[in-house]
XYZ file of C-alpha atoms in Angstrom:
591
model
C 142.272 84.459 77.058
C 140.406 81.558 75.597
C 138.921 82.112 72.146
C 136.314 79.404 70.980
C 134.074 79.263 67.624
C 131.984 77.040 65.570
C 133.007 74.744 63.754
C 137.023 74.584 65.576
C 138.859 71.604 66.321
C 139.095 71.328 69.900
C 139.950 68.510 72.176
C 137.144 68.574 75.000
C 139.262 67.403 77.582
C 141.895 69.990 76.596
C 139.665 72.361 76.642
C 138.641 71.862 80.291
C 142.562 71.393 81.402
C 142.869 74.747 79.832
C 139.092 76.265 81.527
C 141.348 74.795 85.133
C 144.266 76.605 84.424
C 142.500 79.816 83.672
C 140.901 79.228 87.088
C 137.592 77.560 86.557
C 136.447 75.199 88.821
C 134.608 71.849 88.225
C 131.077 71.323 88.994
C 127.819 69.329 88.532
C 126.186 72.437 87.406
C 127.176 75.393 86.542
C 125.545 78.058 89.192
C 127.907 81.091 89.488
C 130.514 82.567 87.484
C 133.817 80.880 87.380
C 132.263 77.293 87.505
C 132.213 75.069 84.627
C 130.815 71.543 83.918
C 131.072 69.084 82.100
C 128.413 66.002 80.747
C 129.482 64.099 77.714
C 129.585 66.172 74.591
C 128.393 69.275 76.455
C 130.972 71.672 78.436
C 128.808 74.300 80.699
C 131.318 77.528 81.938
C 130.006 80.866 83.395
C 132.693 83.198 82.171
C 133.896 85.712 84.042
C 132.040 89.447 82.942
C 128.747 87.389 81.585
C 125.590 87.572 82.867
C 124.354 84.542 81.889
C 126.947 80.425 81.093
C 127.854 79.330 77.850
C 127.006 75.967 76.881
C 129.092 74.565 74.405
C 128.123 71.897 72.509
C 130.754 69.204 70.783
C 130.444 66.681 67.902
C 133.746 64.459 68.439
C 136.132 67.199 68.688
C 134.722 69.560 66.770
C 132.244 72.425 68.130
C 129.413 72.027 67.315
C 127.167 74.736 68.545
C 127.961 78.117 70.933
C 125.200 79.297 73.115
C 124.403 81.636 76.168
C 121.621 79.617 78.613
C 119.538 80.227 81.373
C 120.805 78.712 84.516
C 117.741 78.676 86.155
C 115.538 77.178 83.037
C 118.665 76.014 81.088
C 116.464 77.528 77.852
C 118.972 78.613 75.522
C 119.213 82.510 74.804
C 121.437 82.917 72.035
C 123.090 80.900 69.768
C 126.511 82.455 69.554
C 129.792 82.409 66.352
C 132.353 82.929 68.629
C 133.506 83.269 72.580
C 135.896 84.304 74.162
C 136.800 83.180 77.957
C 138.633 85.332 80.252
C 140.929 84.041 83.341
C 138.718 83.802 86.509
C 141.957 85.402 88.590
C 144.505 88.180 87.763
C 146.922 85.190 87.413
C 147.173 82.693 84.303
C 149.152 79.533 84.662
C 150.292 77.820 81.880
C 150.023 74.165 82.483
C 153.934 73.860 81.659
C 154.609 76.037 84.325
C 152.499 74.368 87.062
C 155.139 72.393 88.876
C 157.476 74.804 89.039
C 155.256 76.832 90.928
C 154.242 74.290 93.062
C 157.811 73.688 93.695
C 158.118 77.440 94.829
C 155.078 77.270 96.843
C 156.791 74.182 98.381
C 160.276 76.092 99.211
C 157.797 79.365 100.686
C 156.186 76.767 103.161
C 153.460 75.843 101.654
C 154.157 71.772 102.218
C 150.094 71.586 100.475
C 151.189 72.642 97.287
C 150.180 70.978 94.036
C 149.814 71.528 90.385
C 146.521 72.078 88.411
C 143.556 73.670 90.253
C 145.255 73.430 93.992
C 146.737 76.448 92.633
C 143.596 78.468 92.490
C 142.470 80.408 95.314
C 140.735 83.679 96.051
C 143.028 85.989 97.161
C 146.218 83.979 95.724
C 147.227 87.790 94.276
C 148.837 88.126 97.303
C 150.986 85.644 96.700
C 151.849 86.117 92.337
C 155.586 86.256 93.344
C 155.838 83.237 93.681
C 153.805 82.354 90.499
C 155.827 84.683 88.783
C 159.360 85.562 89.593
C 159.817 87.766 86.441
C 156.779 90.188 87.159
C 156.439 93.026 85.089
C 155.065 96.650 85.592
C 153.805 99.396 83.750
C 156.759 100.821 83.198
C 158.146 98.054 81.161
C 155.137 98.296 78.312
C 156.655 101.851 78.268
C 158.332 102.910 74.462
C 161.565 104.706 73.846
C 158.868 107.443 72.362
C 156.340 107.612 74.830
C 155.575 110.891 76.259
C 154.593 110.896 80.199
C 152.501 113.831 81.608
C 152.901 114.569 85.071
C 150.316 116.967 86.644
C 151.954 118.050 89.654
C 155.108 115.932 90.130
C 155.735 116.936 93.575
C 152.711 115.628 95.241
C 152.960 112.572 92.625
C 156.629 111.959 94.609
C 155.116 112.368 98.333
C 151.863 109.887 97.455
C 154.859 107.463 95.806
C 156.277 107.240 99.278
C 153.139 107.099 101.193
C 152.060 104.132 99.120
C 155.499 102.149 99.900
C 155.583 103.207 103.609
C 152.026 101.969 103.561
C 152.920 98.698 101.585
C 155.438 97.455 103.771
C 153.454 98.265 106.678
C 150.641 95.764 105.596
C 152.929 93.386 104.674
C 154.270 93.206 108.048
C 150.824 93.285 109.870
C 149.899 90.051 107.879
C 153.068 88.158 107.423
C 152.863 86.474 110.745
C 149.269 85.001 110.175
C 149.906 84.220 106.173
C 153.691 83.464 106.051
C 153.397 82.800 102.132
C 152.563 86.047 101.496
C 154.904 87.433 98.684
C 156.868 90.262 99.848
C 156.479 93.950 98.877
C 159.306 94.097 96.419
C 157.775 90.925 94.394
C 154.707 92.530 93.640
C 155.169 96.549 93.525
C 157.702 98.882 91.776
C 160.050 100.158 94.838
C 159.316 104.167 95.405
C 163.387 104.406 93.707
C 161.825 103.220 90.460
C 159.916 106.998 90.334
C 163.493 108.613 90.723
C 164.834 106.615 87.988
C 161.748 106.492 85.611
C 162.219 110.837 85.391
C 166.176 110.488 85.156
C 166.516 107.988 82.393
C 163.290 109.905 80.582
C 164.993 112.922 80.912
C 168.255 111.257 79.092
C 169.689 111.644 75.505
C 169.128 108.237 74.412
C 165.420 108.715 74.758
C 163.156 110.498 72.096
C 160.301 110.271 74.597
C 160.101 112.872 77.355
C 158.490 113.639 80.817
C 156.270 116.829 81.131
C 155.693 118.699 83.817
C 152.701 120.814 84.667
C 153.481 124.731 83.551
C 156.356 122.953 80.565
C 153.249 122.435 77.828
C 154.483 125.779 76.733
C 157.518 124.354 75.329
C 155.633 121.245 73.053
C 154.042 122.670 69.969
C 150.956 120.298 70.261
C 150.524 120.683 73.864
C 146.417 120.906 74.887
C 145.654 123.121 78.204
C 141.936 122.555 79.565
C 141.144 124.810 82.283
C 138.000 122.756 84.046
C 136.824 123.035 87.399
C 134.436 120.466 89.722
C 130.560 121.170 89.759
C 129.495 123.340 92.409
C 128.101 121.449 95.357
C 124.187 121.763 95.889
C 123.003 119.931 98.787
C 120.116 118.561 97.109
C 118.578 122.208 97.429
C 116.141 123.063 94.668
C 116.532 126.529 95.354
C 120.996 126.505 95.298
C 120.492 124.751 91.888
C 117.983 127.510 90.363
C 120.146 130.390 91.867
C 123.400 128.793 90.362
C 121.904 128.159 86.618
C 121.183 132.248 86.698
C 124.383 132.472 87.839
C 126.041 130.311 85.322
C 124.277 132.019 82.481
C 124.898 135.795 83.725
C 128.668 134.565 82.974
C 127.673 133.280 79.310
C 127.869 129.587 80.043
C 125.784 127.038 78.872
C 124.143 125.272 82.269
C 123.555 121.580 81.247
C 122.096 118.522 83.036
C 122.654 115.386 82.697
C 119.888 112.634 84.348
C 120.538 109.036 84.480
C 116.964 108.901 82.506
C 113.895 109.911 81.194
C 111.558 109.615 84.276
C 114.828 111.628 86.016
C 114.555 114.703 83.655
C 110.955 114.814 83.147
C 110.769 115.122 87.195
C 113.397 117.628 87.179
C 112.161 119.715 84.567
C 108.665 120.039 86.670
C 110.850 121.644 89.529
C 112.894 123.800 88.195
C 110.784 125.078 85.332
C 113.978 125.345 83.422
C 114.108 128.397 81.248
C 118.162 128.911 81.087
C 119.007 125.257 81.131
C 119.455 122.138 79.168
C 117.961 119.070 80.345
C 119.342 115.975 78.666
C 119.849 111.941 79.290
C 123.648 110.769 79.961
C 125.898 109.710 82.100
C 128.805 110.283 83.797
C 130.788 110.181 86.403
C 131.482 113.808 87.645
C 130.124 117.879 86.562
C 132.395 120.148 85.853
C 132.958 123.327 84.635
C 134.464 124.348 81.230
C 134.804 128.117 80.700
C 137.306 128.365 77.940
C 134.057 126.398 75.606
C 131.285 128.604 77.751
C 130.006 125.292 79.003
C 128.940 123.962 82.844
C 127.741 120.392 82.991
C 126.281 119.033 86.280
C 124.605 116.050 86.835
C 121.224 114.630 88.471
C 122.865 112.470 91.367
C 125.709 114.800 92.492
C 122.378 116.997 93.132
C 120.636 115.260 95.260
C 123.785 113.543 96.276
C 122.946 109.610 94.815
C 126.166 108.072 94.728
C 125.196 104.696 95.111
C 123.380 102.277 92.535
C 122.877 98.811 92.996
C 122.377 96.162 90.546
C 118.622 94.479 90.866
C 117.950 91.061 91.214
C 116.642 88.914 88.075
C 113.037 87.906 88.770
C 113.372 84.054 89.568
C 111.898 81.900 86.275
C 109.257 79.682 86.841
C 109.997 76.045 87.497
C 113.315 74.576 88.765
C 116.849 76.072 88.871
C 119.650 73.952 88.482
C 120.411 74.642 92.667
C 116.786 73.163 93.372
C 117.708 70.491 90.620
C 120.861 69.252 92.570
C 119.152 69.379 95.657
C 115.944 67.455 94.280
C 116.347 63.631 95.714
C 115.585 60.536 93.786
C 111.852 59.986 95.246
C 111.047 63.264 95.554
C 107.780 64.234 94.918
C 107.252 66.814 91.479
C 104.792 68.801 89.623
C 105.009 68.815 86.031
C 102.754 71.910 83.986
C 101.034 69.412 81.975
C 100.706 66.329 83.370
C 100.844 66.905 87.171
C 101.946 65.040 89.915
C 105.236 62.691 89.339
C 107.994 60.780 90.965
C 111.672 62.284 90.370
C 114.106 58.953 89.157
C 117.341 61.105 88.436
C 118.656 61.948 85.657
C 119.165 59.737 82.085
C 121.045 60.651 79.088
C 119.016 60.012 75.801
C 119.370 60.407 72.418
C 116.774 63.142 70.885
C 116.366 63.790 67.654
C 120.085 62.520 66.943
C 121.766 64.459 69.722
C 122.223 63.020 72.877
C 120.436 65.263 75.628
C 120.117 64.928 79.567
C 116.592 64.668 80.840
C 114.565 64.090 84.007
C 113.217 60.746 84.311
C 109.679 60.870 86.260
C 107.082 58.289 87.347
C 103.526 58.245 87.182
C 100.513 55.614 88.015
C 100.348 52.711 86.477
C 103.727 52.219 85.992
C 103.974 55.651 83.074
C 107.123 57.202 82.986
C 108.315 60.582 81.238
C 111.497 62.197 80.288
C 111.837 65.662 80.396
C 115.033 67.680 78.335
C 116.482 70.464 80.537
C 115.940 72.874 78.647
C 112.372 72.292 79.628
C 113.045 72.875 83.679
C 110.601 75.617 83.353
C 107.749 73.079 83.273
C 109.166 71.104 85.892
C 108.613 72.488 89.887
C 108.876 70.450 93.343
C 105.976 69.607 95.378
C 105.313 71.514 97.926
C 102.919 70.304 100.929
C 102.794 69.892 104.918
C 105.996 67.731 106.221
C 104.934 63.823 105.453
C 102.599 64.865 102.929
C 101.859 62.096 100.115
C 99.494 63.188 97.295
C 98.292 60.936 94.665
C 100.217 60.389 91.967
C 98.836 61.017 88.500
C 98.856 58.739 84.996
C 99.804 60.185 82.022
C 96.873 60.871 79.415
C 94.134 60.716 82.357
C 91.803 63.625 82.408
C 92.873 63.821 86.629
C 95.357 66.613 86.105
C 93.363 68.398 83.978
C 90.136 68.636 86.315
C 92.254 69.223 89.649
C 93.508 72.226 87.609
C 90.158 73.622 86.539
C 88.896 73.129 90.076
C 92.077 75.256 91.272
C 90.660 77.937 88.678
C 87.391 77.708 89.666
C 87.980 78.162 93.166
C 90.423 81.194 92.652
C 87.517 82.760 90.663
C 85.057 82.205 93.292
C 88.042 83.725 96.070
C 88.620 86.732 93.724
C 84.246 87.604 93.332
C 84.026 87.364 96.621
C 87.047 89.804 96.925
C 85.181 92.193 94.560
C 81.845 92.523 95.967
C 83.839 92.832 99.498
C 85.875 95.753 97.898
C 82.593 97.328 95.813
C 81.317 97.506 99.050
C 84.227 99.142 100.855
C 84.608 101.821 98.136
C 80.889 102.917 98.799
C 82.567 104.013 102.110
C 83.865 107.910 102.841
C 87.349 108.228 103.058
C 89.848 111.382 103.451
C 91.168 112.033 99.475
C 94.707 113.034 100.086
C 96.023 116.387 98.123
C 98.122 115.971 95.101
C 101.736 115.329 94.896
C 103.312 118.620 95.602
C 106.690 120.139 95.236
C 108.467 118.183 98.054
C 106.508 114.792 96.930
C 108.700 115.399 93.489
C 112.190 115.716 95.156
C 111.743 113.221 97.164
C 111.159 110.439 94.257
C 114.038 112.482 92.056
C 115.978 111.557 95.121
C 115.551 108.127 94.759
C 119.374 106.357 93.998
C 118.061 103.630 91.999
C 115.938 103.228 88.492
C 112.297 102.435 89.000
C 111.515 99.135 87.678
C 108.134 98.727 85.149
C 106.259 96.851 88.264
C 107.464 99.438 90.892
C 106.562 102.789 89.443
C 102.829 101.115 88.518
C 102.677 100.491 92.099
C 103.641 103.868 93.114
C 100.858 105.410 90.650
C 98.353 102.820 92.002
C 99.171 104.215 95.444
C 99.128 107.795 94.909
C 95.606 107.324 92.916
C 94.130 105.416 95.915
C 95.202 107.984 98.666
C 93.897 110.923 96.302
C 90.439 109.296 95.495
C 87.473 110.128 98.000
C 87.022 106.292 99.170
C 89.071 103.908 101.993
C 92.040 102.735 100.578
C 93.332 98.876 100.859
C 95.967 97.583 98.504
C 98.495 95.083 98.944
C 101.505 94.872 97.128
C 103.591 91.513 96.453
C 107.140 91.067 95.645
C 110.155 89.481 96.574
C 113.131 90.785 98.833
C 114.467 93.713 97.176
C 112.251 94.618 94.584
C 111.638 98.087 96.093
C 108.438 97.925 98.127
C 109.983 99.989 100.887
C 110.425 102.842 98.681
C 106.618 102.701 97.538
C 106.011 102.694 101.291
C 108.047 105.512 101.708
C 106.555 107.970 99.360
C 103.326 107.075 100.558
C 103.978 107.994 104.340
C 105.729 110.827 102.886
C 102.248 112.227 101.471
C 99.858 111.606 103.959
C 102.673 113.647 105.919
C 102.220 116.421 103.771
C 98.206 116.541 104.337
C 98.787 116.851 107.993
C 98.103 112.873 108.854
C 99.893 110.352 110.891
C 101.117 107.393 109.607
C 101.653 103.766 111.253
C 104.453 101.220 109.880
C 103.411 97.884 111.364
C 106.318 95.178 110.935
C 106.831 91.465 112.602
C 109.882 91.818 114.080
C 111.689 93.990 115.904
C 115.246 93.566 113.800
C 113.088 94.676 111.032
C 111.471 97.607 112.899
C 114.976 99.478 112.952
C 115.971 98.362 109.676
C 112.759 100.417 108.363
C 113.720 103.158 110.856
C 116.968 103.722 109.709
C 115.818 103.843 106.156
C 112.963 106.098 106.417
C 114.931 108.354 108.573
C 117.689 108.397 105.886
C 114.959 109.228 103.058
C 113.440 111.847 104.524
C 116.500 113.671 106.174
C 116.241 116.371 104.232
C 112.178 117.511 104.934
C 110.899 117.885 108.062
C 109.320 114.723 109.117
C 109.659 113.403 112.917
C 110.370 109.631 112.316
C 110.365 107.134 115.393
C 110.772 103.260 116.545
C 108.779 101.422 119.240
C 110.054 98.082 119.887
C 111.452 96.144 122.861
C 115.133 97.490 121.835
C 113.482 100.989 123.060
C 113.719 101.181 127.305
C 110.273 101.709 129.050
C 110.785 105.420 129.839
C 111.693 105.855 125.871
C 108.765 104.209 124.992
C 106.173 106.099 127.205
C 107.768 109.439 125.783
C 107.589 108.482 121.936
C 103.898 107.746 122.823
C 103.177 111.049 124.422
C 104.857 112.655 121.585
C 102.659 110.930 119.125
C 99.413 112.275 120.982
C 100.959 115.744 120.311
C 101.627 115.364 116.901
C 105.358 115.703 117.447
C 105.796 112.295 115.778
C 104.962 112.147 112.097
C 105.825 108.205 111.268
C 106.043 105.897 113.808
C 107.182 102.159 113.121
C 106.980 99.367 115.626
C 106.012 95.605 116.065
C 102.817 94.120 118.017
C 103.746 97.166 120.138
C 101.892 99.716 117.999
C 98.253 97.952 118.908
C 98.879 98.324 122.885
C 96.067 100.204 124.070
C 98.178 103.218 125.525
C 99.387 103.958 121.750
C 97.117 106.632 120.850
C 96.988 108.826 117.507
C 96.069 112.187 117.220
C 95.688 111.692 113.385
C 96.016 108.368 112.177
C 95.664 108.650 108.033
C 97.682 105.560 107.142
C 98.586 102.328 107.812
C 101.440 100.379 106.558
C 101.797 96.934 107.337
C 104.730 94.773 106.528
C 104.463 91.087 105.295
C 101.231 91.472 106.527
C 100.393 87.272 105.850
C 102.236 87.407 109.274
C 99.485 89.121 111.440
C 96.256 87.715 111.933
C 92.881 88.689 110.847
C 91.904 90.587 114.324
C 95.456 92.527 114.154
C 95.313 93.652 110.863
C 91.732 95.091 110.950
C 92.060 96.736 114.708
């Protein structure tokens, strides 16, 4: 563990030694966690458990500033007391003890082996033995007064020799191909160890003691809790109201726990909830107390969400420090305020009495301006046809300015034209799809991940364009794995509901069964008929998915250019999805 503050003595160059050693490595830029960098009197490290680098900042030897930083803007976000680092790897090597390792990594094989960051390496767990001849184990931390509860030592003894049978076993599927691989007895406790840890606990000398399930009796301030799993519900709205009558016919409490507010409100509208209490928590499992009248179950285990995924952060505007690195001296750039520029590299200047790094750009006539990092966001490469060379701009001139308002102007223009082409469309009929109904709400309580702010407005823009009287036309932007899908989804899944057909149009086939797997996995449990057309479907598959849409018998069908062959035909065609629709042209999208 590395502890930092303001205002410490600390030798930079130390410091980074000792970032090494905890398993850091060296960069230009800090870009992931476990990287660290280093430029002047500024050391850059992504510690390991942060979600965003800390940038500390050095006067001499002394620190002279802590802060957390954007990597993509480098903007600072918080100007920190104190910080602690923690080791990028299960391991920690003291720098005393690197050649000593390295000489054990010699005598293993490993004819490579070096001190300092050589040692580092993912998966070099496998091989702590030899970083550490004197491992220790639990066991060890273990006082003379400790007590140790065993709940059901039997099966505890027949999983301890499952788990050695099944250590040595790997260990001799993998020695072959990784010959430095440490072996079993270096890294685990041997299954003996269990037969000695109960006989010396059990001994004289120890005031400590080993329980064993049905002893508590015998131990004055012994705790029995008699709790049992959740039921299982099967996402079945019905199970779950049956079971709460149940559960409060016995005198216990029913309580549910939802991951959030939009969770319970959405539960509370199915079940009604009269003999229940509906609350915001988590945790990891339901159970079933009856000693303290209590039964706690929990949203996902009823509709079965065990997964949730950690969302992308939106990308900031301007450059990142990747598209920083990769920018070439040359290279054309676009600055916020003063437009097009030249990229120079990089130039350390002195700003306001602190020495900062900046971009150096060129303009016309010779102008030149230096940008600080933490002003990236202003800062954004070029982008035009291959060979492309636009006219540079000069600082001050009114050029910039007046390309920009023409750029407005004409995206004004664009956007009336837009609206009088919509006003007119809306005068149109259209079919005004029923409101959401019972199924519509499990379906989106179903859901394993949170709504984001920009996702559930696009899923109530949606559902108030199907259910208004008028044709509806909305496009929705945003980048890979932001959830469109899932507003796609729940929009199929109505016009399902009101008897309609609905067409999923994507570019490529690959994607075609990616959206046919996860349709047909969101609406397993409701009777929807969910197909694929694509070339990965045999003729004779093909012709019979088509005859089975004419019936009705298919509810969603997704496919590539293959959907606008004259031989598809609907029997009742009420929507149409269409998938990064910028790649279909004009004539496809409006057949």
């Amino acid at each position: 563990l590395l502890s930092m503050r303001t205002g410490e003595e600390t030798d930079p160059l130390q410091l980074v030694e000792r970032l090494v050693y905890l398993g850091y490595e060296r960069y230009p830029e800090v870009e992931a966690v476990g990287q660290c960098a280093r430029r002047g009197g500024i050391l850059d490290v992504w510690p390991v458990g942060w979600g965003d680098p800390l940038r500390i900042e050095f006067d001499g030897d002394t620190i002279a500033s802590l802060r957390r930083f954007d990597a993509g803007t480098q903007r600072s976000l918080e100007k920190l007391g104190e910080a602690r680092v923690l080791p990028r790897y299960e391991i920690i090597v003291d720098p005393s003890e690197a050649p000593a390792i390295a000489e054990r990594l010699r005598d293993a094989g490993d004819e490579a082996a070096k001190g300092g960051a050589a040692l580092f390496h993912e998966g070099m767990e496998r091989y702590a033995g030899h970083y550490d001849p004197h491992m220790t184990g639990l066991l060890d931390h273990l006082g003379p007064d400790t007590i140790v509860i065993l709940d059901d030592p039997g099966a505890l003894r027949e999983r301890a020799d499952d788990l050695w049978s099944g250590i040595q076993r790997a260990y001799l599927e993998h020695v072959t191909d990784y010959p430095l691989l440490s072996k079993p007895e270096q890294l685990w406790l041997p299954r003996e160890t269990w037969t000695a840890l109960e006989a010396k606990r059990r001994g004289a000398d120890y005031m400590g003691t080993v329980i064993e399930a049905g002893e508590g009796a015998r131990y004055a301030n012994t705790i029995t809790v008699d709790v049992s799993p959740a039921q299982p519900l099967q996402r079945s709205m019905e199970k779950l109201k049956m079971h709460m009558l149940e559960l409060a016919s016995q005198d216990l409490g029913p309580v549910v726990l939802c991951d959030n507010q939009g969770q319970r409100d959405r539960l509370f509208e199915m079940i009604g909830d009269p003999t229940s209490t509906l609350g915001v928590g988590l945790i990891s499992a339901g159970f079933t107390w009856k000693s303290a009248n209590l039964a706690l179950l929990t949203d996902h285990e009823i509709f079965s969400r065990y997964r949730r995924r950690r969302r992308r952060a939106k990308k900031s505007a301007g450059l990142t420090a990747a598209e920083l690195s990769a920018l070439k001296v040359g290279d054309y750039v676009v600055h916020e305020d003063h437009g097009v520029g030249v990229y120079r590299g990089m130039k350390r200047l002195t700003l306001s009495g602190q020495e900062t790094d900046c971009l150096e750009l060129s303009y016309a006539g010779k102008d030149t301006l230096y940008v600080p990092v933490h002003q990236l966001g202003l800062v954004s490469r070029y982008s035009a046809g291959d060979g492309a060379r636009p006219a540079i701009h000069a600082l001050g001139s009114a050029s910039w300015q007046k390309t920009k308002a023409k750029a407005k102007k004409a995206i004004q223009d664009m956007a009336e034209e837009l609206l009088r082409a919509y006003a007119a469309r809306h005068a149109l009929p259209g079919h005004a799809f029923k409101p959401d109904t019972v199924w519509q709400r499990e379906l989106e309580a179903s859901f394993p991940y949170d709504e984001t702010v920009d996702q559930a407005k696009a899923i109530e823009d949606v559902r108030r364009d199907m259910e208004a009287a008028s044709p509806m036309d909305r496009l929705i932007c945003g980048d890979v794995g932001y959830g469109k899908t899932e507003v796609a989804i729940r929009a199929a899944f109505k016009a399902v509901q009101d008897g309609k057909q609905v067409a999923v149009l994507v570019p490529t086939t690959i994607l075609a069964q990616q959206h046919g797997h996860t349709f047909s996995e969101r609406l397993a449990d409701f009777p929807v008929k969910v197909e694929v057309i694509s070339r990965f479907r045999t003729a004779k598959e093909q012709k019979e998915v088509i005859k089975r849409l004419e019936t009705r018998d298919v509810d969603i069908l997704i496919g590539t250019h293959r959907l606008l062959s004259k031989d598809v035909k609907w029997a009742e065609l009420g929507l149409v999805v269409i998938d990064e629709e910028h790649r279909f042209g004009v004539k496809q999208k409006e057949k």
